[in-house]
Tab-separated table of C-alpha atoms in Angstrom:
chain	number	residue	atom	x	y	z
A	86	UNK	CA	-10.383	-5.718	-13.708
A	87	UNK	CA	-9.642	-3.104	-10.599
A	88	UNK	CA	-6.062	-3.199	-10.443
A	89	UNK	CA	-3.068	-1.837	-8.306
A	90	UNK	CA	0.544	-2.157	-8.138
A	91	UNK	CA	1.810	-3.352	-4.850
A	92	UNK	CA	4.623	-4.610	-2.395
A	93	UNK	CA	3.049	-7.151	-0.095
A	94	UNK	CA	4.120	-7.899	3.498
A	95	UNK	CA	5.375	-11.311	4.291
A	96	UNK	CA	2.383	-13.477	5.365
A	97	UNK	CA	4.107	-13.905	8.838
A	98	UNK	CA	3.721	-10.255	9.559
A	99	UNK	CA	-0.037	-10.575	9.937
A	100	UNK	CA	-0.167	-11.427	13.453
A	101	UNK	CA	2.114	-8.147	13.900
A	102	UNK	CA	-0.036	-6.160	11.940
A	103	UNK	CA	-3.120	-7.393	13.832
A	104	UNK	CA	-1.294	-6.127	17.016
A	105	UNK	CA	-0.758	-2.830	15.907
A	106	UNK	CA	-4.612	-2.688	14.968
A	107	UNK	CA	-5.387	-4.078	18.337
A	108	UNK	CA	-4.040	-1.078	19.928
A	109	UNK	CA	-6.865	0.976	18.130
A	110	UNK	CA	-9.627	-1.724	18.606
A	111	UNK	CA	-11.759	0.613	21.169
A	112	UNK	CA	-11.642	3.644	18.579
A	113	UNK	CA	-15.359	3.561	17.383
A	114	UNK	CA	-15.607	4.560	13.898
A	115	UNK	CA	-12.449	2.464	12.496
A	116	UNK	CA	-13.220	-0.208	9.611
A	117	UNK	CA	-9.778	-2.301	9.990
A	118	UNK	CA	-8.260	-3.775	7.276
A	119	UNK	CA	-7.267	-7.425	6.753
A	120	UNK	CA	-3.974	-8.107	8.064
A	121	UNK	CA	-3.568	-11.180	6.080
A	122	UNK	CA	-3.586	-8.723	2.969
A	123	UNK	CA	-1.236	-6.120	4.252
A	124	UNK	CA	0.317	-4.194	1.741
A	125	UNK	CA	1.967	-0.808	0.146
A	126	UNK	CA	0.110	0.571	-2.833
A	127	UNK	CA	2.765	1.841	-5.288
A	128	UNK	CA	0.173	2.994	-7.609
A	129	UNK	CA	-3.675	2.585	-7.737
A	130	UNK	CA	-4.749	1.922	-11.630
A	131	UNK	CA	-8.332	1.343	-11.058
A	132	UNK	CA	-10.791	-0.529	-13.567
A	133	UNK	CA	-8.790	-1.747	-16.467
A	134	UNK	CA	-10.117	-3.549	-19.748
A	135	UNK	CA	-8.989	-6.972	-20.025
A	136	UNK	CA	-7.385	-6.097	-23.476
A	137	UNK	CA	-5.441	-3.500	-21.851
A	138	UNK	CA	-3.599	-5.794	-19.504
A	139	UNK	CA	-0.904	-6.707	-21.765
A	140	UNK	CA	0.151	-2.937	-22.080
A	141	UNK	CA	-0.218	-2.337	-18.236
A	142	UNK	CA	2.192	-5.341	-17.730
A	143	UNK	CA	4.874	-4.021	-20.120
A	144	UNK	CA	4.693	-0.415	-18.551
A	145	UNK	CA	4.922	-2.063	-14.774
A	146	UNK	CA	7.669	-4.129	-16.100
A	147	UNK	CA	9.339	-1.452	-18.061
A	148	UNK	CA	9.193	0.752	-14.781
A	149	UNK	CA	10.644	-1.609	-12.616
A	150	UNK	CA	13.868	-2.062	-14.962
A	151	UNK	CA	14.060	1.757	-15.482
A	152	UNK	CA	14.002	2.339	-11.531
A	153	UNK	CA	17.238	0.489	-11.174
A	154	UNK	CA	15.910	-0.735	-7.813
A	155	UNK	CA	17.363	-4.067	-6.654
A	156	UNK	CA	16.287	-6.104	-3.844
A	157	UNK	CA	16.113	-4.144	-0.704
A	158	UNK	CA	15.619	-4.134	3.070
A	159	UNK	CA	12.608	-2.576	4.289
A	160	UNK	CA	11.114	-1.951	7.821
A	161	UNK	CA	7.455	-1.539	8.832
A	162	UNK	CA	7.284	0.636	11.675
A	163	UNK	CA	5.210	3.586	13.472
A	164	UNK	CA	1.758	4.941	12.914
A	165	UNK	CA	0.510	7.969	11.167
A	166	UNK	CA	-3.013	9.116	9.562
A	167	UNK	CA	-4.072	10.647	6.438
A	168	UNK	CA	-4.788	13.454	5.617
A	169	UNK	CA	-3.810	14.770	8.898
A	170	UNK	CA	-4.350	14.306	12.830
A	171	UNK	CA	-7.385	16.687	12.992
A	172	UNK	CA	-9.153	15.304	10.355
A	173	UNK	CA	-8.431	11.550	9.969
A	174	UNK	CA	-9.661	9.351	7.003
A	175	UNK	CA	-6.887	6.621	7.201
A	176	UNK	CA	-4.790	5.015	9.924
A	177	UNK	CA	-1.829	3.341	8.710
A	178	UNK	CA	1.685	1.666	9.472
A	179	UNK	CA	4.778	3.518	8.060
A	180	UNK	CA	8.056	2.437	6.040
A	181	UNK	CA	11.079	3.479	7.627
A	182	UNK	CA	13.956	1.706	5.959
A	183	UNK	CA	13.471	1.240	2.329
A	184	UNK	CA	11.058	4.112	1.847
A	185	UNK	CA	13.354	5.643	-0.249
A	186	UNK	CA	13.406	2.551	-2.741
A	187	UNK	CA	9.766	2.359	-2.711
A	188	UNK	CA	9.375	5.920	-3.498
A	189	UNK	CA	11.703	5.383	-6.653
A	190	UNK	CA	9.494	2.397	-7.820
A	191	UNK	CA	6.112	4.765	-6.983
A	192	UNK	CA	7.680	7.430	-9.398
A	193	UNK	CA	8.807	5.547	-12.154
A	194	UNK	CA	5.628	3.304	-12.241
A	195	UNK	CA	3.760	6.688	-12.013
A	196	UNK	CA	5.518	7.883	-15.102
A	197	UNK	CA	4.950	4.881	-17.404
A	198	UNK	CA	1.295	4.224	-16.595
A	199	UNK	CA	0.524	7.813	-16.932
A	200	UNK	CA	1.960	7.476	-20.569
A	201	UNK	CA	-0.783	5.003	-21.059
A	202	UNK	CA	-3.688	7.453	-19.835
A	203	UNK	CA	-3.804	6.665	-16.149
A	204	UNK	CA	-4.257	9.644	-14.127
A	205	UNK	CA	-1.325	11.138	-12.164
A	206	UNK	CA	-1.563	11.061	-8.270
A	207	UNK	CA	-2.788	14.462	-6.728
A	208	UNK	CA	-0.944	13.801	-3.844
A	209	UNK	CA	2.661	13.198	-2.483
A	210	UNK	CA	3.330	9.361	-2.176
A	211	UNK	CA	4.054	8.455	1.087
A	212	UNK	CA	4.917	4.632	1.491
A	213	UNK	CA	2.455	3.210	3.985
A	214	UNK	CA	0.372	-0.080	5.023
A	215	UNK	CA	-3.561	1.243	5.277
A	216	UNK	CA	-4.426	-0.313	8.927
A	217	UNK	CA	-8.219	1.200	8.898
A	218	UNK	CA	-10.396	3.759	7.399
A	219	UNK	CA	-12.237	6.087	9.554
A	220	UNK	CA	-15.868	5.954	8.925
A	221	UNK	CA	-16.914	8.396	11.452
A	222	UNK	CA	-15.235	10.435	14.352
A	223	UNK	CA	-16.527	8.473	17.288
A	224	UNK	CA	-12.945	7.294	18.205
A	225	UNK	CA	-10.999	10.274	16.851
A	226	UNK	CA	-9.742	11.219	20.001
A	227	UNK	CA	-8.243	7.827	20.599
A	228	UNK	CA	-6.732	7.455	17.365
A	229	UNK	CA	-5.112	10.779	18.055
A	230	UNK	CA	-3.578	9.814	21.389
A	231	UNK	CA	-2.315	6.436	20.181
A	232	UNK	CA	-0.767	7.923	17.104
A	233	UNK	CA	1.102	10.383	19.331
A	234	UNK	CA	2.086	7.838	21.496
A	235	UNK	CA	2.609	4.442	19.777
A	236	UNK	CA	5.848	3.567	17.786
A	237	UNK	CA	5.524	0.172	16.713
A	238	UNK	CA	7.811	-1.958	14.933
A	239	UNK	CA	6.133	-4.707	12.482
A	240	UNK	CA	9.318	-6.347	11.179
A	241	UNK	CA	11.875	-5.978	8.520
A	242	UNK	CA	12.153	-7.851	5.482
A	243	UNK	CA	13.752	-8.044	2.324
A	244	UNK	CA	11.521	-6.780	-0.844
A	245	UNK	CA	12.367	-9.052	-3.857
A	246	UNK	CA	9.264	-8.390	-5.916
A	247	UNK	CA	6.610	-5.998	-7.042
A	248	UNK	CA	3.067	-7.349	-7.653
A	249	UNK	CA	0.367	-6.151	-10.153
A	250	UNK	CA	-2.709	-7.417	-7.908
A	251	UNK	CA	-6.415	-7.430	-8.774
A	252	UNK	CA	-8.963	-6.372	-6.249
A	253	UNK	CA	-12.421	-7.790	-6.230
A	254	UNK	CA	-14.920	-6.075	-3.900
A	255	UNK	CA	-17.055	-8.360	-2.004
A	256	UNK	CA	-19.593	-7.889	0.915
A	257	UNK	CA	-16.583	-9.317	3.028
A	258	UNK	CA	-14.414	-6.615	1.918
A	259	UNK	CA	-12.027	-6.543	-0.999
A	260	UNK	CA	-10.184	-9.948	-2.097
A	261	UNK	CA	-6.980	-9.592	-3.431
A	262	UNK	CA	-4.966	-11.917	-6.314
A	263	UNK	CA	-1.893	-11.599	-7.773
A	264	UNK	CA	-2.108	-10.960	-11.649
A	265	UNK	CA	1.593	-10.751	-12.109
A	266	UNK	CA	4.773	-10.714	-10.011
A	267	UNK	CA	7.824	-8.619	-11.097
A	268	UNK	CA	11.275	-9.533	-9.747
A	269	UNK	CA	13.463	-6.686	-8.539
A	270	UNK	CA	17.014	-7.600	-9.962
C-alpha cells in the first residue's frame, strides 16, 4: 500500500481550488492535480506492507494524541512554488491560519513514524496543497508572474480529523481512498 497522512479540504472547496488552477491554465508544462482530491500531506510514508498497517495506524493515533492539537480553523490562501521561484517543480496553495497546528501535527507524526523505521523528511515542512507539478519550463514565466501577483483565498474551514490515505497510481492519475480517520479531540 502506498500511504500518506493528510488533512483533506472539504469537497465544496473543489470549485475554488479549480478557479485558482485556472489562473495558471495558459502556462505550458504544468500538470494539474485533481481539485476534488485536494489535501495537505502531513507525512508521506510510501510503500507499506499490509502487515505493518496496524503499527502505522497506532503510531499516527499516538502522534495525534501527543500533539495536543484540537479541532482548529484553517484558511487556504496564497500561492507559492517549490523549491524556489527560479526553479519551479511544484505550484501550491498555501495555508494561512491553522499552519501552526498543521506543523505541530506533522512534527509529532514525523517523530512517531520514524521510530517505526520510516525515513525522516529531508526538508522543512511547509503546509500546502499541491495545485500542479511543473513537467517542463515552457510556462515558467507565466507561473512566476502569477505567483508574484495573485493572492487568492479559497476559504476557511474547521479541521476535525487527520486521515491515513492510500494512493493508487493509475493512468488517469492517482486515486485516493481513506484507510482510517483520526478525530482531533
